[in-house]
């Protein structure tokens, strides 16, 4: 009888919690979590551009993207190049992260989040493309104002 008394409240709690999610809650929860984390990375990137903070900005980029930022500014490393990269963008102080879209690579094995980047006034700046590493940390593989060849 004691087991029944414990099971009934637990069952009621389980039913109440499952009712809160709606019909499609289980399908959207993983994507929303991934997108939210990637969106935060995009916001952090925007802040690094606003601050011209090379250390913070480059920490959000994968190695090929870091190398590309350095190359576009003819600098030895990304952190040194990042302030000039930010200045090379048209209206970097007005840069904002826009809508995020979850996709996958051609094999369908790697999640990719593309965050639209816009300048004040609605002018599009391109996309910030993000991928999660093995630990689930999102890093940018492509940044506005640069182009990776063949990726």
Coordinates of C-alpha atoms in Angstrom, one line a residue:
X1 CA 0.0 0.0 0.0
X2 CA 2.9 2.4 0.8
X3 CA 4.3 2.0 -2.7
X4 CA 0.9 2.9 -4.2
X5 CA 0.8 6.1 -2.2
X6 CA 4.2 7.2 -3.5
X7 CA 3.5 6.2 -7.1
X8 CA 0.3 8.2 -7.4
X9 CA 1.8 11.7 -6.7
X10 CA 4.8 10.8 -8.9
X11 CA 2.5 9.8 -11.7
X12 CA 0.4 12.9 -11.3
X13 CA 3.5 15.1 -11.4
X14 CA 4.7 13.3 -14.5
X15 CA 1.4 13.9 -16.3
X16 CA 1.3 17.5 -15.3
X17 CA 4.8 18.2 -16.6
X18 CA 4.2 16.4 -19.9
X19 CA 1.0 18.4 -20.4
X20 CA 3.0 21.6 -20.2
X21 CA 5.1 20.9 -23.3
X22 CA 2.2 20.8 -25.8
X23 CA 1.9 18.3 -28.7
X24 CA 5.3 18.9 -30.3
X25 CA 7.4 19.9 -27.3
X26 CA 9.6 16.8 -27.5
X27 CA 10.4 17.4 -31.1
X28 CA 11.5 21.0 -30.7
X29 CA 13.3 21.0 -27.4
X30 CA 16.7 19.8 -28.6
X31 CA 16.7 22.2 -31.6
X32 CA 15.6 25.1 -29.4
X33 CA 18.4 24.4 -26.9
X34 CA 21.0 24.2 -29.6
X35 CA 19.8 27.3 -31.3
X36 CA 19.7 29.2 -28.1
X37 CA 23.3 28.3 -27.3
X38 CA 24.4 29.2 -30.8
X39 CA 22.5 32.5 -30.6
X40 CA 24.3 33.3 -27.4
X41 CA 27.6 32.7 -29.3
X42 CA 26.4 35.1 -32.0
X43 CA 25.6 37.7 -29.5
X44 CA 29.0 37.3 -27.9
X45 CA 30.6 37.7 -31.4
X46 CA 28.6 40.9 -31.9
X47 CA 29.7 42.3 -28.6
X48 CA 33.4 41.5 -29.5
X49 CA 32.9 43.4 -32.8
X50 CA 31.4 46.4 -30.9
X51 CA 34.3 46.3 -28.4
X52 CA 36.9 45.5 -31.0
X53 CA 38.0 42.8 -28.6
X54 CA 40.3 40.4 -30.5
X55 CA 40.8 37.9 -27.7
X56 CA 37.0 37.5 -27.1
X57 CA 36.1 37.6 -30.8
X58 CA 38.8 35.0 -31.9
X59 CA 37.9 32.7 -29.0
X60 CA 34.5 32.3 -30.7
X61 CA 36.0 31.3 -34.1
X62 CA 37.4 27.9 -35.2
X63 CA 41.0 27.8 -36.3
X64 CA 40.4 28.2 -40.1
X65 CA 38.1 31.2 -39.4
X66 CA 40.8 32.7 -37.1
X67 CA 43.4 32.2 -39.9
X68 CA 41.1 33.9 -42.4
X69 CA 40.5 36.9 -40.2
X70 CA 44.3 37.3 -39.8
X71 CA 44.9 36.9 -43.5
X72 CA 42.2 39.4 -44.5
X73 CA 43.9 42.0 -42.3
X74 CA 47.5 40.9 -43.2
X75 CA 48.2 40.2 -39.5
X76 CA 50.2 37.5 -37.8
X77 CA 47.2 36.3 -35.7
X78 CA 43.5 36.7 -35.3
X79 CA 43.6 38.6 -32.0
X80 CA 45.8 41.3 -33.6
X81 CA 43.7 41.4 -36.7
X82 CA 40.2 41.4 -35.1
X83 CA 40.0 45.1 -34.3
X84 CA 40.9 46.0 -37.9
X85 CA 38.5 43.3 -39.2
X86 CA 35.7 44.9 -37.1
X87 CA 36.6 48.3 -38.5
X88 CA 36.5 46.9 -42.1
X89 CA 32.8 46.0 -41.7
X90 CA 30.4 48.7 -42.8
X91 CA 28.9 50.1 -39.6
X92 CA 30.3 47.7 -37.1
X93 CA 28.8 49.5 -34.2
X94 CA 25.4 48.9 -35.5
X95 CA 25.9 45.1 -36.1
X96 CA 23.2 42.9 -34.6
X97 CA 22.5 39.2 -34.6
X98 CA 19.3 38.4 -36.4
X99 CA 17.3 35.3 -37.0
X100 CA 19.0 31.9 -36.4
X101 CA 18.3 28.9 -38.6
X102 CA 19.2 25.3 -37.8
X103 CA 20.5 23.2 -40.7
X104 CA 23.0 20.4 -41.2
X105 CA 26.0 19.6 -43.4
X106 CA 25.5 17.7 -46.6
X107 CA 25.8 14.4 -44.9
X108 CA 23.2 15.4 -42.3
X109 CA 25.6 14.5 -39.5
X110 CA 26.7 17.9 -38.3
X111 CA 24.3 20.6 -37.1
X112 CA 25.0 24.1 -38.4
X113 CA 23.3 27.2 -37.2
X114 CA 23.3 30.2 -39.5
X115 CA 22.7 33.5 -37.7
X116 CA 21.8 36.4 -40.0
X117 CA 23.9 39.4 -39.2
X118 CA 22.4 42.9 -39.9
X119 CA 23.6 46.4 -39.5
X120 CA 21.5 49.2 -38.1
X121 CA 18.9 50.2 -40.7
X122 CA 18.4 46.6 -41.7
X123 CA 21.3 46.2 -44.1
X124 CA 22.4 42.6 -44.3
X125 CA 25.9 41.8 -43.3
X126 CA 25.9 38.1 -44.2
X127 CA 25.7 35.1 -41.9
X128 CA 27.7 33.9 -38.9
X129 CA 27.9 30.1 -39.5
X130 CA 28.3 28.1 -36.3
X131 CA 29.0 24.4 -35.6
X132 CA 29.2 22.6 -32.3
X133 CA 32.4 20.8 -31.3
X134 CA 32.5 17.4 -29.5
X135 CA 31.8 19.1 -26.2
X136 CA 28.8 21.0 -27.6
X137 CA 30.6 24.4 -27.7
X138 CA 29.5 26.5 -30.7
X139 CA 32.2 28.2 -32.7
X140 CA 32.0 30.2 -35.9
X141 CA 33.2 28.6 -39.0
X142 CA 32.3 31.6 -41.2
X143 CA 32.1 35.3 -40.3
X144 CA 30.6 38.3 -42.2
X145 CA 33.0 40.0 -44.5
X146 CA 35.1 37.0 -45.2
X147 CA 34.8 34.0 -47.5
X148 CA 36.3 30.5 -46.9
X149 CA 37.2 28.8 -50.1
X150 CA 35.7 25.3 -50.7
X151 CA 34.2 24.9 -47.3

